[in-house]
Amino acid sequence: MVRFIGSADLPGFCVKYFVFGNPKDGYGIRILSRDGNRADRYVSRRLTEVLSLARMLMRCVVFPENLCEILEDLLFEAQGVDK
């Protein structure tokens, strides 16, 4: 399954956001830019969580080059700190 979430189309660039995957392997986010850069990252087995995250990334206009770093930061925050 690949679902188009939307695009951020501003002067000089266009970035498209997709959610891909299946229940067995999990779901991920794909970001494509007009200049050919692409990033694919699996995020979660919960489709609703991935759809919500993809919409948030689209609103903030995240580029393919930054997807990995942002997901790492979010994963760190989700795990919390051991005390």
PDB file of N, CA, C and O in Angstrom:
ATOM      1  N   MET A   1       0.835  -1.164   0.000  1.00  0.00           N
ATOM      2  CA  MET A   1       0.000   0.000   0.000  1.00  0.00           C
ATOM      3  C   MET A   1       0.888   1.237   0.000  1.00  0.00           C
ATOM      4  O   MET A   1       1.864   1.319   0.728  1.00  0.00           O
ATOM      5  N   VAL A   2       0.551   2.178  -0.849  1.00  0.00           N
ATOM      6  CA  VAL A   2       1.185   3.488  -0.841  1.00  0.00           C
ATOM      7  C   VAL A   2       0.065   4.519  -0.877  1.00  0.00           C
ATOM      8  O   VAL A   2      -0.790   4.476  -1.760  1.00  0.00           O
ATOM      9  N   ARG A   3       0.072   5.426   0.092  1.00  0.00           N
ATOM     10  CA  ARG A   3      -0.980   6.442   0.170  1.00  0.00           C
ATOM     11  C   ARG A   3      -0.344   7.829   0.118  1.00  0.00           C
ATOM     12  O   ARG A   3       0.538   8.145   0.921  1.00  0.00           O
ATOM     13  N   PHE A   4      -0.801   8.648  -0.834  1.00  0.00           N
ATOM     14  CA  PHE A   4      -0.327  10.024  -0.950  1.00  0.00           C
ATOM     15  C   PHE A   4      -0.962  10.853   0.154  1.00  0.00           C
ATOM     16  O   PHE A   4      -2.178  10.872   0.319  1.00  0.00           O
ATOM     17  N   ILE A   5      -0.139  11.548   0.919  1.00  0.00           N
ATOM     18  CA  ILE A   5      -0.628  12.361   2.031  1.00  0.00           C
ATOM     19  C   ILE A   5      -0.840  13.800   1.585  1.00  0.00           C
ATOM     20  O   ILE A   5      -1.821  14.436   1.944  1.00  0.00           O
ATOM     21  N   GLY A   6       0.089  14.323   0.798  1.00  0.00           N
ATOM     22  CA  GLY A   6      -0.026  15.688   0.317  1.00  0.00           C
ATOM     23  C   GLY A   6       1.331  16.218  -0.091  1.00  0.00           C
ATOM     24  O   GLY A   6       2.323  15.484  -0.108  1.00  0.00           O
ATOM     25  N   SER A   7       1.363  17.497  -0.428  1.00  0.00           N
ATOM     26  CA  SER A   7       2.630  18.081  -0.842  1.00  0.00           C
ATOM     27  C   SER A   7       2.760  19.503  -0.300  1.00  0.00           C
ATOM     28  O   SER A   7       1.777  20.155   0.014  1.00  0.00           O
ATOM     29  N   ALA A   8       3.998  19.927  -0.201  1.00  0.00           N
ATOM     30  CA  ALA A   8       4.319  21.308   0.151  1.00  0.00           C
ATOM     31  C   ALA A   8       4.925  21.912  -1.110  1.00  0.00           C
ATOM     32  O   ALA A   8       6.011  21.528  -1.528  1.00  0.00           O
ATOM     33  N   ASP A   9       4.194  22.806  -1.739  1.00  0.00           N
ATOM     34  CA  ASP A   9       4.613  23.388  -3.008  1.00  0.00           C
ATOM     35  C   ASP A   9       4.815  24.886  -2.818  1.00  0.00           C
ATOM     36  O   ASP A   9       3.859  25.644  -2.777  1.00  0.00           O
ATOM     37  N   LEU A  10       6.070  25.265  -2.660  1.00  0.00           N
ATOM     38  CA  LEU A  10       6.436  26.658  -2.468  1.00  0.00           C
ATOM     39  C   LEU A  10       7.383  27.072  -3.590  1.00  0.00           C
ATOM     40  O   LEU A  10       7.968  26.218  -4.245  1.00  0.00           O
ATOM     41  N   PRO A  11       7.541  28.363  -3.814  1.00  0.00           N
ATOM     42  CA  PRO A  11       8.446  28.803  -4.883  1.00  0.00           C
ATOM     43  C   PRO A  11       9.842  28.188  -4.741  1.00  0.00           C
ATOM     44  O   PRO A  11      10.476  28.304  -3.699  1.00  0.00           O
ATOM     45  N   GLY A  12      10.264  27.497  -5.766  1.00  0.00           N
ATOM     46  CA  GLY A  12      11.600  26.917  -5.777  1.00  0.00           C
ATOM     47  C   GLY A  12      11.693  25.469  -5.372  1.00  0.00           C
ATOM     48  O   GLY A  12      12.711  24.831  -5.614  1.00  0.00           O
ATOM     49  N   PHE A  13      10.668  24.929  -4.752  1.00  0.00           N
ATOM     50  CA  PHE A  13      10.725  23.512  -4.391  1.00  0.00           C
ATOM     51  C   PHE A  13       9.332  22.933  -4.209  1.00  0.00           C
ATOM     52  O   PHE A  13       8.372  23.644  -3.948  1.00  0.00           O
ATOM     53  N   CYS A  14       9.272  21.621  -4.354  1.00  0.00           N
ATOM     54  CA  CYS A  14       8.042  20.863  -4.119  1.00  0.00           C
ATOM     55  C   CYS A  14       8.429  19.569  -3.421  1.00  0.00           C
ATOM     56  O   CYS A  14       9.336  18.866  -3.871  1.00  0.00           O
ATOM     57  N   VAL A  15       7.795  19.276  -2.314  1.00  0.00           N
ATOM     58  CA  VAL A  15       8.079  18.072  -1.554  1.00  0.00           C
ATOM     59  C   VAL A  15       6.770  17.300  -1.389  1.00  0.00           C
ATOM     60  O   VAL A  15       5.758  17.873  -0.982  1.00  0.00           O
ATOM     61  N   LYS A  16       6.793  15.997  -1.726  1.00  0.00           N
ATOM     62  CA  LYS A  16       5.603  15.151  -1.633  1.00  0.00           C
ATOM     63  C   LYS A  16       5.785  14.128  -0.527  1.00  0.00           C
ATOM     64  O   LYS A  16       6.879  13.590  -0.334  1.00  0.00           O
ATOM     65  N   TYR A  17       4.689  13.848   0.172  1.00  0.00           N
ATOM     66  CA  TYR A  17       4.710  12.954   1.332  1.00  0.00           C
ATOM     67  C   TYR A  17       3.784  11.764   1.098  1.00  0.00           C
ATOM     68  O   TYR A  17       2.643  11.932   0.668  1.00  0.00           O
ATOM     69  N   PHE A  18       4.291  10.559   1.434  1.00  0.00           N
ATOM     70  CA  PHE A  18       3.541   9.320   1.250  1.00  0.00           C
ATOM     71  C   PHE A  18       3.678   8.460   2.505  1.00  0.00           C
ATOM     72  O   PHE A  18       4.666   8.567   3.236  1.00  0.00           O
ATOM     73  N   VAL A  19       2.696   7.599   2.722  1.00  0.00           N
ATOM     74  CA  VAL A  19       2.788   6.541   3.725  1.00  0.00           C
ATOM     75  C   VAL A  19       2.750   5.233   2.949  1.00  0.00           C
ATOM     76  O   VAL A  19       1.934   5.071   2.043  1.00  0.00           O
ATOM     77  N   PHE A  20       3.638   4.308   3.300  1.00  0.00           N
ATOM     78  CA  PHE A  20       3.696   3.021   2.604  1.00  0.00           C
ATOM     79  C   PHE A  20       3.793   1.896   3.623  1.00  0.00           C
ATOM     80  O   PHE A  20       4.110   2.126   4.791  1.00  0.00           O
ATOM     81  N   GLY A  21       3.520   0.671   3.182  1.00  0.00           N
ATOM     82  CA  GLY A  21       3.699  -0.485   4.044  1.00  0.00           C
ATOM     83  C   GLY A  21       2.504  -1.406   4.085  1.00  0.00           C
ATOM     84  O   GLY A  21       1.588  -1.307   3.271  1.00  0.00           O
ATOM     85  N   ASN A  22       2.529  -2.306   5.078  1.00  0.00           N
ATOM     86  CA  ASN A  22       1.460  -3.278   5.281  1.00  0.00           C
ATOM     87  C   ASN A  22       1.460  -3.698   6.749  1.00  0.00           C
ATOM     88  O   ASN A  22       2.414  -3.422   7.474  1.00  0.00           O
ATOM     89  N   PRO A  23       0.398  -4.381   7.188  1.00  0.00           N
ATOM     90  CA  PRO A  23       0.313  -4.758   8.605  1.00  0.00           C
ATOM     91  C   PRO A  23       1.439  -5.691   9.060  1.00  0.00           C
ATOM     92  O   PRO A  23       1.870  -5.634  10.212  1.00  0.00           O
ATOM     93  N   LYS A  24       1.933  -6.535   8.170  1.00  0.00           N
ATOM     94  CA  LYS A  24       2.972  -7.495   8.544  1.00  0.00           C
ATOM     95  C   LYS A  24       4.326  -6.823   8.775  1.00  0.00           C
ATOM     96  O   LYS A  24       4.989  -7.070   9.777  1.00  0.00           O
ATOM     97  N   ASP A  25       4.746  -5.986   7.839  1.00  0.00           N
ATOM     98  CA  ASP A  25       6.070  -5.371   7.906  1.00  0.00           C
ATOM     99  C   ASP A  25       6.085  -4.029   8.632  1.00  0.00           C
ATOM    100  O   ASP A  25       7.138  -3.533   9.011  1.00  0.00           O
ATOM    101  N   GLY A  26       4.924  -3.412   8.775  1.00  0.00           N
ATOM    102  CA  GLY A  26       4.838  -2.096   9.381  1.00  0.00           C
ATOM    103  C   GLY A  26       4.659  -1.027   8.320  1.00  0.00           C
ATOM    104  O   GLY A  26       4.631  -1.308   7.115  1.00  0.00           O
ATOM    105  N   TYR A  27       4.558   0.211   8.773  1.00  0.00           N
ATOM    106  CA  TYR A  27       4.292   1.337   7.875  1.00  0.00           C
ATOM    107  C   TYR A  27       5.409   2.355   8.002  1.00  0.00           C
ATOM    108  O   TYR A  27       6.016   2.508   9.060  1.00  0.00           O
ATOM    109  N   GLY A  28       5.646   3.043   6.901  1.00  0.00           N
ATOM    110  CA  GLY A  28       6.716   4.019   6.884  1.00  0.00           C
ATOM    111  C   GLY A  28       6.309   5.278   6.149  1.00  0.00           C
ATOM    112  O   GLY A  28       5.218   5.375   5.588  1.00  0.00           O
ATOM    113  N   ILE A  29       7.224   6.221   6.140  1.00  0.00           N
ATOM    114  CA  ILE A  29       7.001   7.511   5.490  1.00  0.00           C
ATOM    115  C   ILE A  29       8.013   7.653   4.360  1.00  0.00           C
ATOM    116  O   ILE A  29       9.198   7.337   4.532  1.00  0.00           O
ATOM    117  N   ARG A  30       7.529   8.124   3.229  1.00  0.00           N
ATOM    118  CA  ARG A  30       8.376   8.401   2.064  1.00  0.00           C
ATOM    119  C   ARG A  30       8.233   9.877   1.730  1.00  0.00           C
ATOM    120  O   ARG A  30       7.120  10.393   1.650  1.00  0.00           O
ATOM    121  N   ILE A  31       9.367  10.539   1.548  1.00  0.00           N
ATOM    122  CA  ILE A  31       9.373  11.946   1.159  1.00  0.00           C
ATOM    123  C   ILE A  31      10.164  12.067  -0.142  1.00  0.00           C
ATOM    124  O   ILE A  31      11.296  11.582  -0.228  1.00  0.00           O
ATOM    125  N   LEU A  32       9.546  12.704  -1.130  1.00  0.00           N
ATOM    126  CA  LEU A  32      10.183  12.928  -2.424  1.00  0.00           C
ATOM    127  C   LEU A  32      10.277  14.418  -2.694  1.00  0.00           C
ATOM    128  O   LEU A  32       9.309  15.151  -2.466  1.00  0.00           O
ATOM    129  N   SER A  33      11.421  14.853  -3.189  1.00  0.00           N
ATOM    130  CA  SER A  33      11.551  16.262  -3.564  1.00  0.00           C
ATOM    131  C   SER A  33      11.660  16.365  -5.080  1.00  0.00           C
ATOM    132  O   SER A  33      11.994  15.397  -5.759  1.00  0.00           O
ATOM    133  N   ARG A  34      11.378  17.534  -5.581  1.00  0.00           N
ATOM    134  CA  ARG A  34      11.377  17.765  -7.029  1.00  0.00           C
ATOM    135  C   ARG A  34      12.745  17.474  -7.646  1.00  0.00           C
ATOM    136  O   ARG A  34      12.836  17.003  -8.768  1.00  0.00           O
ATOM    137  N   ASP A  35      13.820  17.724  -6.905  1.00  0.00           N
ATOM    138  CA  ASP A  35      15.166  17.519  -7.457  1.00  0.00           C
ATOM    139  C   ASP A  35      15.619  16.062  -7.438  1.00  0.00           C
ATOM    140  O   ASP A  35      16.747  15.757  -7.774  1.00  0.00           O
ATOM    141  N   GLY A  36      14.741  15.145  -7.026  1.00  0.00           N
ATOM    142  CA  GLY A  36      15.045  13.718  -7.079  1.00  0.00           C
ATOM    143  C   GLY A  36      15.480  13.093  -5.773  1.00  0.00           C
ATOM    144  O   GLY A  36      15.661  11.878  -5.708  1.00  0.00           O
ATOM    145  N   ASN A  37      15.672  13.869  -4.729  1.00  0.00           N
ATOM    146  CA  ASN A  37      16.020  13.289  -3.427  1.00  0.00           C
ATOM    147  C   ASN A  37      14.824  12.528  -2.876  1.00  0.00           C
ATOM    148  O   ASN A  37      13.680  12.933  -3.041  1.00  0.00           O
ATOM    149  N   ARG A  38      15.131  11.422  -2.198  1.00  0.00           N
ATOM    150  CA  ARG A  38      14.069  10.567  -1.672  1.00  0.00           C
ATOM    151  C   ARG A  38      14.528   9.949  -0.352  1.00  0.00           C
ATOM    152  O   ARG A  38      15.692   9.589  -0.204  1.00  0.00           O
ATOM    153  N   ALA A  39      13.593   9.832   0.577  1.00  0.00           N
ATOM    154  CA  ALA A  39      13.876   9.170   1.851  1.00  0.00           C
ATOM    155  C   ALA A  39      12.706   8.261   2.187  1.00  0.00           C
ATOM    156  O   ALA A  39      11.547   8.659   2.082  1.00  0.00           O
ATOM    157  N   ASP A  40      13.006   7.017   2.570  1.00  0.00           N
ATOM    158  CA  ASP A  40      12.014   6.035   3.008  1.00  0.00           C
ATOM    159  C   ASP A  40      12.434   5.527   4.378  1.00  0.00           C
ATOM    160  O   ASP A  40      13.572   5.080   4.538  1.00  0.00           O
ATOM    161  N   ARG A  41      11.545   5.583   5.342  1.00  0.00           N
ATOM    162  CA  ARG A  41      11.849   5.069   6.683  1.00  0.00           C
ATOM    163  C   ARG A  41      10.611   4.406   7.274  1.00  0.00           C
ATOM    164  O   ARG A  41       9.526   4.984   7.286  1.00  0.00           O
ATOM    165  N   TYR A  42      10.805   3.182   7.780  1.00  0.00           N
ATOM    166  CA  TYR A  42       9.728   2.523   8.511  1.00  0.00           C
ATOM    167  C   TYR A  42       9.615   3.178   9.875  1.00  0.00           C
ATOM    168  O   TYR A  42      10.619   3.515  10.502  1.00  0.00           O
ATOM    169  N   VAL A  43       8.357   3.332  10.340  1.00  0.00           N
ATOM    170  CA  VAL A  43       8.122   4.061  11.582  1.00  0.00           C
ATOM    171  C   VAL A  43       7.441   3.194  12.632  1.00  0.00           C
ATOM    172  O   VAL A  43       7.885   3.115  13.772  1.00  0.00           O
ATOM    173  N   SER A  44       6.344   2.522  12.263  1.00  0.00           N
ATOM    174  CA  SER A  44       5.535   1.822  13.261  1.00  0.00           C
ATOM    175  C   SER A  44       4.633   0.792  12.580  1.00  0.00           C
ATOM    176  O   SER A  44       4.407   0.848  11.384  1.00  0.00           O
ATOM    177  N   ARG A  45       4.097  -0.113  13.372  1.00  0.00           N
ATOM    178  CA  ARG A  45       3.093  -1.059  12.859  1.00  0.00           C
ATOM    179  C   ARG A  45       1.684  -0.486  12.941  1.00  0.00           C
ATOM    180  O   ARG A  45       0.743  -1.057  12.432  1.00  0.00           O
ATOM    181  N   ARG A  46       1.551   0.687  13.583  1.00  0.00           N
ATOM    182  CA  ARG A  46       0.235   1.319  13.728  1.00  0.00           C
ATOM    183  C   ARG A  46       0.042   2.367  12.632  1.00  0.00           C
ATOM    184  O   ARG A  46       0.701   3.417  12.632  1.00  0.00           O
ATOM    185  N   LEU A  47      -0.860   2.083  11.713  1.00  0.00           N
ATOM    186  CA  LEU A  47      -1.097   2.956  10.563  1.00  0.00           C
ATOM    187  C   LEU A  47      -1.537   4.347  10.989  1.00  0.00           C
ATOM    188  O   LEU A  47      -1.062   5.348  10.445  1.00  0.00           O
ATOM    189  N   THR A  48      -2.417   4.454  11.957  1.00  0.00           N
ATOM    190  CA  THR A  48      -2.906   5.775  12.373  1.00  0.00           C
ATOM    191  C   THR A  48      -1.780   6.652  12.906  1.00  0.00           C
ATOM    192  O   THR A  48      -1.753   7.854  12.663  1.00  0.00           O
ATOM    193  N   GLU A  49      -0.846   6.059  13.615  1.00  0.00           N
ATOM    194  CA  GLU A  49       0.293   6.802  14.148  1.00  0.00           C
ATOM    195  C   GLU A  49       1.171   7.339  13.013  1.00  0.00           C
ATOM    196  O   GLU A  49       1.613   8.488  13.039  1.00  0.00           O
ATOM    197  N   VAL A  50       1.394   6.510  12.000  1.00  0.00           N
ATOM    198  CA  VAL A  50       2.238   6.911  10.871  1.00  0.00           C
ATOM    199  C   VAL A  50       1.547   7.985  10.038  1.00  0.00           C
ATOM    200  O   VAL A  50       2.184   8.949   9.602  1.00  0.00           O
ATOM    201  N   LEU A  51       0.252   7.858   9.826  1.00  0.00           N
ATOM    202  CA  LEU A  51      -0.489   8.873   9.076  1.00  0.00           C
ATOM    203  C   LEU A  51      -0.427  10.222   9.792  1.00  0.00           C
ATOM    204  O   LEU A  51      -0.209  11.263   9.167  1.00  0.00           O
ATOM    205  N   SER A  52      -0.587  10.206  11.086  1.00  0.00           N
ATOM    206  CA  SER A  52      -0.526  11.441  11.870  1.00  0.00           C
ATOM    207  C   SER A  52       0.857  12.076  11.785  1.00  0.00           C
ATOM    208  O   SER A  52       0.983  13.293  11.599  1.00  0.00           O
ATOM    209  N   LEU A  53       1.888  11.276  11.902  1.00  0.00           N
ATOM    210  CA  LEU A  53       3.251  11.785  11.825  1.00  0.00           C
ATOM    211  C   LEU A  53       3.546  12.342  10.432  1.00  0.00           C
ATOM    212  O   LEU A  53       4.158  13.410  10.301  1.00  0.00           O
ATOM    213  N   ALA A  54       3.099  11.667   9.393  1.00  0.00           N
ATOM    214  CA  ALA A  54       3.333  12.144   8.021  1.00  0.00           C
ATOM    215  C   ALA A  54       2.665  13.495   7.794  1.00  0.00           C
ATOM    216  O   ALA A  54       3.246  14.386   7.165  1.00  0.00           O
ATOM    217  N   ARG A  55       1.466  13.671   8.319  1.00  0.00           N
ATOM    218  CA  ARG A  55       0.782  14.964   8.176  1.00  0.00           C
ATOM    219  C   ARG A  55       1.528  16.070   8.925  1.00  0.00           C
ATOM    220  O   ARG A  55       1.624  17.198   8.450  1.00  0.00           O
ATOM    221  N   MET A  56       2.054  15.746  10.091  1.00  0.00           N
ATOM    222  CA  MET A  56       2.814  16.720  10.854  1.00  0.00           C
ATOM    223  C   MET A  56       4.092  17.116  10.100  1.00  0.00           C
ATOM    224  O   MET A  56       4.428  18.297  10.007  1.00  0.00           O
ATOM    225  N   LEU A  57       4.787  16.142   9.526  1.00  0.00           N
ATOM    226  CA  LEU A  57       5.996  16.432   8.766  1.00  0.00           C
ATOM    227  C   LEU A  57       5.684  17.292   7.549  1.00  0.00           C
ATOM    228  O   LEU A  57       6.460  18.181   7.197  1.00  0.00           O
ATOM    229  N   MET A  58       4.535  17.055   6.924  1.00  0.00           N
ATOM    230  CA  MET A  58       4.133  17.849   5.765  1.00  0.00           C
ATOM    231  C   MET A  58       3.860  19.300   6.184  1.00  0.00           C
ATOM    232  O   MET A  58       4.282  20.229   5.507  1.00  0.00           O
ATOM    233  N   ARG A  59       3.160  19.488   7.303  1.00  0.00           N
ATOM    234  CA  ARG A  59       2.868  20.841   7.778  1.00  0.00           C
ATOM    235  C   ARG A  59       4.152  21.609   8.093  1.00  0.00           C
ATOM    236  O   ARG A  59       4.231  22.818   7.901  1.00  0.00           O
ATOM    237  N   CYS A  60       5.157  20.900   8.575  1.00  0.00           N
ATOM    238  CA  CYS A  60       6.430  21.541   8.934  1.00  0.00           C
ATOM    239  C   CYS A  60       7.411  21.588   7.761  1.00  0.00           C
ATOM    240  O   CYS A  60       8.519  22.082   7.916  1.00  0.00           O
ATOM    241  N   VAL A  61       7.036  21.068   6.613  1.00  0.00           N
ATOM    242  CA  VAL A  61       7.849  21.026   5.393  1.00  0.00           C
ATOM    243  C   VAL A  61       9.217  20.401   5.675  1.00  0.00           C
ATOM    244  O   VAL A  61      10.257  21.060   5.622  1.00  0.00           O
ATOM    245  N   VAL A  62       9.206  19.118   5.979  1.00  0.00           N
ATOM    246  CA  VAL A  62      10.433  18.368   6.218  1.00  0.00           C
ATOM    247  C   VAL A  62      10.951  17.838   4.883  1.00  0.00           C
ATOM    248  O   VAL A  62      10.195  17.304   4.085  1.00  0.00           O
ATOM    249  N   PHE A  63      12.248  17.982   4.648  1.00  0.00           N
ATOM    250  CA  PHE A  63      12.886  17.522   3.423  1.00  0.00           C
ATOM    251  C   PHE A  63      13.409  16.097   3.590  1.00  0.00           C
ATOM    252  O   PHE A  63      13.667  15.647   4.715  1.00  0.00           O
ATOM    253  N   PRO A  64      13.618  15.385   2.475  1.00  0.00           N
ATOM    254  CA  PRO A  64      14.112  14.005   2.564  1.00  0.00           C
ATOM    255  C   PRO A  64      15.410  13.881   3.360  1.00  0.00           C
ATOM    256  O   PRO A  64      15.600  12.909   4.098  1.00  0.00           O
ATOM    257  N   GLU A  65      16.291  14.851   3.228  1.00  0.00           N
ATOM    258  CA  GLU A  65      17.581  14.803   3.914  1.00  0.00           C
ATOM    259  C   GLU A  65      17.441  14.823   5.437  1.00  0.00           C
ATOM    260  O   GLU A  65      18.344  14.383   6.148  1.00  0.00           O
ATOM    261  N   ASN A  66      16.327  15.331   5.951  1.00  0.00           N
ATOM    262  CA  ASN A  66      16.146  15.482   7.390  1.00  0.00           C
ATOM    263  C   ASN A  66      15.275  14.411   8.026  1.00  0.00           C
ATOM    264  O   ASN A  66      15.171  14.362   9.260  1.00  0.00           O
ATOM    265  N   LEU A  67      14.651  13.567   7.228  1.00  0.00           N
ATOM    266  CA  LEU A  67      13.705  12.587   7.776  1.00  0.00           C
ATOM    267  C   LEU A  67      14.355  11.676   8.807  1.00  0.00           C
ATOM    268  O   LEU A  67      13.820  11.477   9.898  1.00  0.00           O
ATOM    269  N   CYS A  68      15.505  11.127   8.511  1.00  0.00           N
ATOM    270  CA  CYS A  68      16.178  10.196   9.423  1.00  0.00           C
ATOM    271  C   CYS A  68      16.473  10.859  10.767  1.00  0.00           C
ATOM    272  O   CYS A  68      16.207  10.283  11.816  1.00  0.00           O
ATOM    273  N   GLU A  69      17.005  12.073  10.736  1.00  0.00           N
ATOM    274  CA  GLU A  69      17.347  12.779  11.974  1.00  0.00           C
ATOM    275  C   GLU A  69      16.105  13.066  12.819  1.00  0.00           C
ATOM    276  O   GLU A  69      16.125  12.912  14.046  1.00  0.00           O
ATOM    277  N   ILE A  70      15.035  13.480  12.181  1.00  0.00           N
ATOM    278  CA  ILE A  70      13.810  13.803  12.912  1.00  0.00           C
ATOM    279  C   ILE A  70      13.223  12.555  13.546  1.00  0.00           C
ATOM    280  O   ILE A  70      12.813  12.571  14.710  1.00  0.00           O
ATOM    281  N   LEU A  71      13.203  11.443  12.812  1.00  0.00           N
ATOM    282  CA  LEU A  71      12.675  10.202  13.378  1.00  0.00           C
ATOM    283  C   LEU A  71      13.539   9.704  14.532  1.00  0.00           C
ATOM    284  O   LEU A  71      13.011   9.183  15.515  1.00  0.00           O
ATOM    285  N   GLU A  72      14.851   9.869  14.439  1.00  0.00           N
ATOM    286  CA  GLU A  72      15.727   9.493  15.553  1.00  0.00           C
ATOM    287  C   GLU A  72      15.422  10.335  16.789  1.00  0.00           C
ATOM    288  O   GLU A  72      15.372   9.818  17.900  1.00  0.00           O
ATOM    289  N   ASP A  73      15.219  11.625  16.599  1.00  0.00           N
ATOM    290  CA  ASP A  73      14.883  12.503  17.724  1.00  0.00           C
ATOM    291  C   ASP A  73      13.554  12.109  18.353  1.00  0.00           C
ATOM    292  O   ASP A  73      13.423  12.077  19.576  1.00  0.00           O
ATOM    293  N   LEU A  74      12.565  11.815  17.536  1.00  0.00           N
ATOM    294  CA  LEU A  74      11.253  11.432  18.049  1.00  0.00           C
ATOM    295  C   LEU A  74      11.318  10.095  18.770  1.00  0.00           C
ATOM    296  O   LEU A  74      10.657   9.906  19.790  1.00  0.00           O
ATOM    297  N   LEU A  75      12.117   9.165  18.273  1.00  0.00           N
ATOM    298  CA  LEU A  75      12.266   7.868  18.922  1.00  0.00           C
ATOM    299  C   LEU A  75      12.917   8.044  20.288  1.00  0.00           C
ATOM    300  O   LEU A  75      12.504   7.437  21.265  1.00  0.00           O
ATOM    301  N   PHE A  76      13.916   8.903  20.371  1.00  0.00           N
ATOM    302  CA  PHE A  76      14.591   9.165  21.638  1.00  0.00           C
ATOM    303  C   PHE A  76      13.611   9.738  22.653  1.00  0.00           C
ATOM    304  O   PHE A  76      13.570   9.316  23.802  1.00  0.00           O
ATOM    305  N   GLU A  77      12.783  10.677  22.216  1.00  0.00           N
ATOM    306  CA  GLU A  77      11.800  11.274  23.112  1.00  0.00           C
ATOM    307  C   GLU A  77      10.767  10.248  23.569  1.00  0.00           C
ATOM    308  O   GLU A  77      10.329  10.257  24.697  1.00  0.00           O
ATOM    309  N   ALA A  78      10.373   9.334  22.677  1.00  0.00           N
ATOM    310  CA  ALA A  78       9.370   8.339  23.011  1.00  0.00           C
ATOM    311  C   ALA A  78       9.891   7.329  24.026  1.00  0.00           C
ATOM    312  O   ALA A  78       9.153   6.807  24.840  1.00  0.00           O
ATOM    313  N   GLN A  79      11.199   7.032  23.992  1.00  0.00           N
ATOM    314  CA  GLN A  79      11.760   6.054  24.907  1.00  0.00           C
ATOM    315  C   GLN A  79      11.903   6.593  26.329  1.00  0.00           C
ATOM    316  O   GLN A  79      11.877   5.838  27.288  1.00  0.00           O
ATOM    317  N   GLY A  80      12.055   7.884  26.451  1.00  0.00           N
ATOM    318  CA  GLY A  80      12.200   8.467  27.778  1.00  0.00           C
ATOM    319  C   GLY A  80      13.604   8.283  28.317  1.00  0.00           C
ATOM    320  O   GLY A  80      14.480   7.748  27.655  1.00  0.00           O
ATOM    321  N   VAL A  81      13.798   8.681  29.533  1.00  0.00           N
ATOM    322  CA  VAL A  81      15.118   8.618  30.172  1.00  0.00           C
ATOM    323  C   VAL A  81      15.034   7.635  31.322  1.00  0.00           C
ATOM    324  O   VAL A  81      14.150   7.709  32.163  1.00  0.00           O
ATOM    325  N   ASP A  82      15.997   6.702  31.373  1.00  0.00           N
ATOM    326  CA  ASP A  82      16.057   5.749  32.490  1.00  0.00           C
ATOM    327  C   ASP A  82      16.616   6.455  33.715  1.00  0.00           C
ATOM    328  O   ASP A  82      17.625   7.147  33.644  1.00  0.00           O
ATOM    329  N   LYS A  83      15.944   6.257  34.837  1.00  0.00           N
ATOM    330  CA  LYS A  83      16.413   6.884  36.080  1.00  0.00           C
ATOM    331  C   LYS A  83      16.694   5.816  37.099  1.00  0.00           C
ATOM    332  O   LYS A  83      16.138   4.804  37.151  1.00  0.00           O
TER     333      LYS A  83
END
